[in-house]
XYZ file of C-alpha atoms in Angstrom:
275
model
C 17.801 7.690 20.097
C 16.460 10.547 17.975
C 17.310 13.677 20.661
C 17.982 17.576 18.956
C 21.377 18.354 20.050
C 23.887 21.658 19.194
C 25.047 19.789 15.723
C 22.211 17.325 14.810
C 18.584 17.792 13.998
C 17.729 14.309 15.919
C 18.339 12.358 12.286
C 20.194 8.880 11.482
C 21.219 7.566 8.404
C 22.335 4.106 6.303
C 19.784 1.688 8.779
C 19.260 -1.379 8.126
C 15.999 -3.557 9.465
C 16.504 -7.150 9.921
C 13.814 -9.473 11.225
C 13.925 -12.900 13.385
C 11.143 -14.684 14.228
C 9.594 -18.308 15.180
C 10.101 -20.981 12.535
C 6.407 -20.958 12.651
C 6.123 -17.385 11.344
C 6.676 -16.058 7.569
C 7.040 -12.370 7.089
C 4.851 -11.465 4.121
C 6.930 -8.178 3.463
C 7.188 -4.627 5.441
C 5.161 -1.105 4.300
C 7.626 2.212 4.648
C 10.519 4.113 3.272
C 12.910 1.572 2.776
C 14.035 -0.745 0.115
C 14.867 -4.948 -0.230
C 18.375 -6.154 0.439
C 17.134 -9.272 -0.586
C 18.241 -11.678 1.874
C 16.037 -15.135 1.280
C 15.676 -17.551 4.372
C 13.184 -20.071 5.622
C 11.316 -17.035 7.122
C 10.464 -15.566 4.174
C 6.728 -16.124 2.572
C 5.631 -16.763 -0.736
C 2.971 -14.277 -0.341
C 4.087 -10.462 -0.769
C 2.806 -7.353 0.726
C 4.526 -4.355 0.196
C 8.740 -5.003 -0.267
C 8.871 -8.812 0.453
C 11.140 -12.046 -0.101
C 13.587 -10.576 1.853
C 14.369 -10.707 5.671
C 16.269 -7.623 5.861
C 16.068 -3.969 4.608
C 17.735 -0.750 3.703
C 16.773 2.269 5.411
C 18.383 5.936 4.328
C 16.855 8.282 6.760
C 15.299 7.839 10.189
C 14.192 9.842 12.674
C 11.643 9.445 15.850
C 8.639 9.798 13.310
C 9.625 6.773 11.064
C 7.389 3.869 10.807
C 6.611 0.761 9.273
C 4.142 -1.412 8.907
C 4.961 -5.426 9.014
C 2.953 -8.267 7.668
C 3.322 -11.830 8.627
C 1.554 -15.216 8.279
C 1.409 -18.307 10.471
C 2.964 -21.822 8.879
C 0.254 -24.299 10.567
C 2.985 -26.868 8.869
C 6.024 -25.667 10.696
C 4.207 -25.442 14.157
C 6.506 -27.341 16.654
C 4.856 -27.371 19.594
C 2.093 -30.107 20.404
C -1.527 -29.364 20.958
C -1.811 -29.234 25.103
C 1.657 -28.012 25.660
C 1.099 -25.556 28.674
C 2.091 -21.863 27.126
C 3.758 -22.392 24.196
C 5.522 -19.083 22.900
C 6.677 -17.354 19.723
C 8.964 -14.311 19.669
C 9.746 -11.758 17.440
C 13.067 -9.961 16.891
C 13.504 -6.688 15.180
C 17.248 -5.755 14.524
C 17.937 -1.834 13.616
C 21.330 -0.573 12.459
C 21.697 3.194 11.997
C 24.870 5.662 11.875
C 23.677 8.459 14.080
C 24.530 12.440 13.564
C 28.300 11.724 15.246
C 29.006 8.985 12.611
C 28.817 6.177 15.295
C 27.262 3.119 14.364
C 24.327 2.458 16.927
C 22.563 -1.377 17.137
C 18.909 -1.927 18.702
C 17.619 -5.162 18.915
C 13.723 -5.328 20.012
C 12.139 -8.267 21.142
C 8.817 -9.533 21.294
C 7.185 -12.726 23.169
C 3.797 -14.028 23.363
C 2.270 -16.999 23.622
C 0.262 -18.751 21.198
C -3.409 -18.785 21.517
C -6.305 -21.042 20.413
C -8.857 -19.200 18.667
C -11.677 -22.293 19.557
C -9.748 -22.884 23.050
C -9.607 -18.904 23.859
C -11.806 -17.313 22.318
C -12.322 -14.581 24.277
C -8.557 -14.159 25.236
C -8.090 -13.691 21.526
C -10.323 -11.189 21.077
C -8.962 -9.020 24.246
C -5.793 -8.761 22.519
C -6.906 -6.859 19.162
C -5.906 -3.520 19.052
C -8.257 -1.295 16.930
C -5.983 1.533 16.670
C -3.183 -0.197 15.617
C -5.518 -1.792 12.555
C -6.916 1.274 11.611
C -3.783 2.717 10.685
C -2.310 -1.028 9.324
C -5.892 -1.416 6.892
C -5.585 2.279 5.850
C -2.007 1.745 4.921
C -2.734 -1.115 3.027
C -5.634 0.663 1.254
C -3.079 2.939 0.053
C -0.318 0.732 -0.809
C -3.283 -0.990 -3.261
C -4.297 2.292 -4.608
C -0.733 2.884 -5.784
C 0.367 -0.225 -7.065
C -3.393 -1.546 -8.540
C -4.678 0.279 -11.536
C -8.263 -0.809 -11.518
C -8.284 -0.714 -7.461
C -12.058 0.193 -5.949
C -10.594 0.897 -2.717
C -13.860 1.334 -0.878
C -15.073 -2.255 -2.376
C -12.439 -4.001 -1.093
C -12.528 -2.246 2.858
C -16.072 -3.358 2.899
C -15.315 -6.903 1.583
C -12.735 -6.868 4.106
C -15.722 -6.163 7.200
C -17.513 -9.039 6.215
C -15.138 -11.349 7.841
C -14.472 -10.006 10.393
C -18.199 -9.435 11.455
C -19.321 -12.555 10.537
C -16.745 -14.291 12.698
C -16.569 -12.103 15.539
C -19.857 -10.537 15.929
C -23.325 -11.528 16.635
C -26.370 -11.649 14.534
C -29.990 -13.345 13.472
C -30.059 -14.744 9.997
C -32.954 -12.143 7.792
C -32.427 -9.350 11.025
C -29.775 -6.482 9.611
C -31.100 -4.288 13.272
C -29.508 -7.392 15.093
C -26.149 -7.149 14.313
C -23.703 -6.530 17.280
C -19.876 -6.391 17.418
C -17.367 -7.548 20.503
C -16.767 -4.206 22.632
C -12.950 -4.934 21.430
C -14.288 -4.456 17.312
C -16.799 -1.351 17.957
C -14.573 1.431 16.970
C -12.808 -0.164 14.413
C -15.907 -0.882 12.099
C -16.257 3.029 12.581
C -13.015 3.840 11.599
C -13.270 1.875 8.546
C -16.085 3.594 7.686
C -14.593 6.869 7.598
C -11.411 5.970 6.013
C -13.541 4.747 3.451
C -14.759 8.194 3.145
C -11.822 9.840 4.211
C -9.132 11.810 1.342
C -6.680 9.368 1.414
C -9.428 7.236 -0.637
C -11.674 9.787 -2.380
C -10.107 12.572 -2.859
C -6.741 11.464 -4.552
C -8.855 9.965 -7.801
C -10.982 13.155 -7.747
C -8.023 15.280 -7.690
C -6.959 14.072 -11.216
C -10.416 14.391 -12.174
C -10.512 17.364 -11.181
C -8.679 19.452 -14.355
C -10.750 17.439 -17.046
C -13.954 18.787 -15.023
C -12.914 22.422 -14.705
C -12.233 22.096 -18.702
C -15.210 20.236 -19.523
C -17.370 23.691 -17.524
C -15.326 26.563 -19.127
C -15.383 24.568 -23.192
C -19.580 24.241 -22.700
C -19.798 28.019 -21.378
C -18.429 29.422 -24.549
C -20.452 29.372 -28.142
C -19.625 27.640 -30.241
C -18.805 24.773 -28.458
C -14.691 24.207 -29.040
C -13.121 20.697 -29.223
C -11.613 19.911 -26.269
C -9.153 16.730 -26.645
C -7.330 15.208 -23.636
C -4.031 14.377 -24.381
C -2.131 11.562 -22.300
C 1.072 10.546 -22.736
C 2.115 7.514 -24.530
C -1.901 7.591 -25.990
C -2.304 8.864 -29.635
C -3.647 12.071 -28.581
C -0.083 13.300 -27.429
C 0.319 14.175 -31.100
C -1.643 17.384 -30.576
C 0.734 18.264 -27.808
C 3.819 17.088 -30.259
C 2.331 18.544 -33.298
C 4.043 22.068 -34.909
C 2.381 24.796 -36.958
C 5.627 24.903 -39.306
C 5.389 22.433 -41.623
C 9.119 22.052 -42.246
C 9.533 20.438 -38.715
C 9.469 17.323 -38.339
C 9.656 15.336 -34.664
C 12.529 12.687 -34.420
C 9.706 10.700 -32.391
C 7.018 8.145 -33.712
C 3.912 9.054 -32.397
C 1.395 6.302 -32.864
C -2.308 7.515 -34.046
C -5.572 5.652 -34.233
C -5.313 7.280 -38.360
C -5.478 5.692 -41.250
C -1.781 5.568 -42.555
C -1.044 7.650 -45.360
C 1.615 5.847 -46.608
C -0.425 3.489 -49.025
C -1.649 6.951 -50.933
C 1.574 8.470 -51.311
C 2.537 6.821 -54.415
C -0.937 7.603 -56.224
C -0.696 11.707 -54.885
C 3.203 11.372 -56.370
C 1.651 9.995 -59.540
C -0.847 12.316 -60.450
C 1.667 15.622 -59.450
């Protein structure tokens, strides 16, 4: 699909992603480097994550090391099948258009089956089917989707509220006995790679790094005597007026910066009257 040849580089272009699935299923939205095309249906869910209310996508660029990352829910009001029907199943349908290097147009359609399981029933069925890996990487690119698009995110809060779930459903433990806690073989290394995603760079590092510059000024202003006043200046905050601000008093900027000042424009007609 994505093979080096003589006059390619193994890259496609204008994709598009559409998605079938079970009337049972909603797709919650899709994680990656594409965009909406907004195309509503009965498979679309009212809860978003990511680029969602849509069954379909746009996709500029591919190549063999694009991914995405696709979120669905189950409908328990939608489910068609009777309780004690012998293997029910559900499937899945990705549909991916792409224009390859040549300028063809190229069409893969990728279909998934399984059969629906009872958590109470099957318990242990259930459980043999998690993949850890594949969570790891889903959880840490939700973690980062949430850093980017939540202001006040505490990243590390919410993967341990996440664990708590998940343990207390799947694992074993005494009430009052922390030492007694145990985890399904299939959840052992996942609970570890939670905890060091949680202290990983994708969720430390990136806050510290714009930290960082207001530290290194904060050192190098308390080194030096006397102390100089050391103002941080954001933009769109009333600070950016020291950035904005000219020695020549005969310029004046065709912007309105707001201040936290007292106007001045209530004492200009007493300075006018006493000149």
């Amino acid at each position: 699909m994505f093979e080096k040849g003589d006059q390619s580089l193994g890259l496609s272009f204008n994709g598009n992603l559409e998605i079938y699935c079970s009337k049972e299923i909603k797709i919650q939205g899709i994680i990656g480097s594409c965009t909406s095309l907004e195309e509503k249906g009965p498979a679309v869910s009212s809860a978003v994550i990511g680029q969602g209310n849509t069954t379909a996508w746009k996709i500029c660029g591919l190549d063999k090391t694009t991914s995405f990352t696709v979120f669905f829910n189950v409908s328990p009001t939608d489910l068609s099948n009777p309780q004690g029907t012998a293997n029910p199943q559900l499937y899945l349908q990705f549909l991916t258009s792409y224009q390859n290097p040549e300028g063809q147009l190229r069409v893969r359609a990728t279909t998934v089956t399984r059969k629906w399981v009872d958590s109470k029933a099957n318990f242990e069925e259930l459980v043999e089917g998690f993949d850890q890996e594949a969570a790891a990487v889903i959880m840490a690119r939700l973690t980062s989707l949430k850093m980017e698009m939540e202001g006040e995110f505490d990243a590390t809060r919410w993967i341990d509220g996440s664990l708590l779930p998940l343990c207390s459903k799947f694992g074993d433990y005494r009430k009052d006995d922390p030492n007694s806690s145990t985890l399904n073989p299939s959840f052992s290394i996942f609970q570890q790679f939670m905890f060091h995603l949680m202290g990983s760079q994708f969720v430390q590092e990136f806050y510290q790094l714009l930290q960082a510059p207001q530290k290194e000024a904060q050192c190098v202003v308390h080194k030096r005597y006397p102390v100089p006043r050391l103002v941080v200046c954001d933009q769109g905050d009333s600070q950016e007026r020291f950035l904005l601000a000219r020695l020549s008093g005969s310029y004046t900027s065709p912007q309105t910066t707001n201040t936290d000042n007292t106007s001045l424009e209530a004492g200009r007609g007493v300075l006018r009257y006493w000149v």
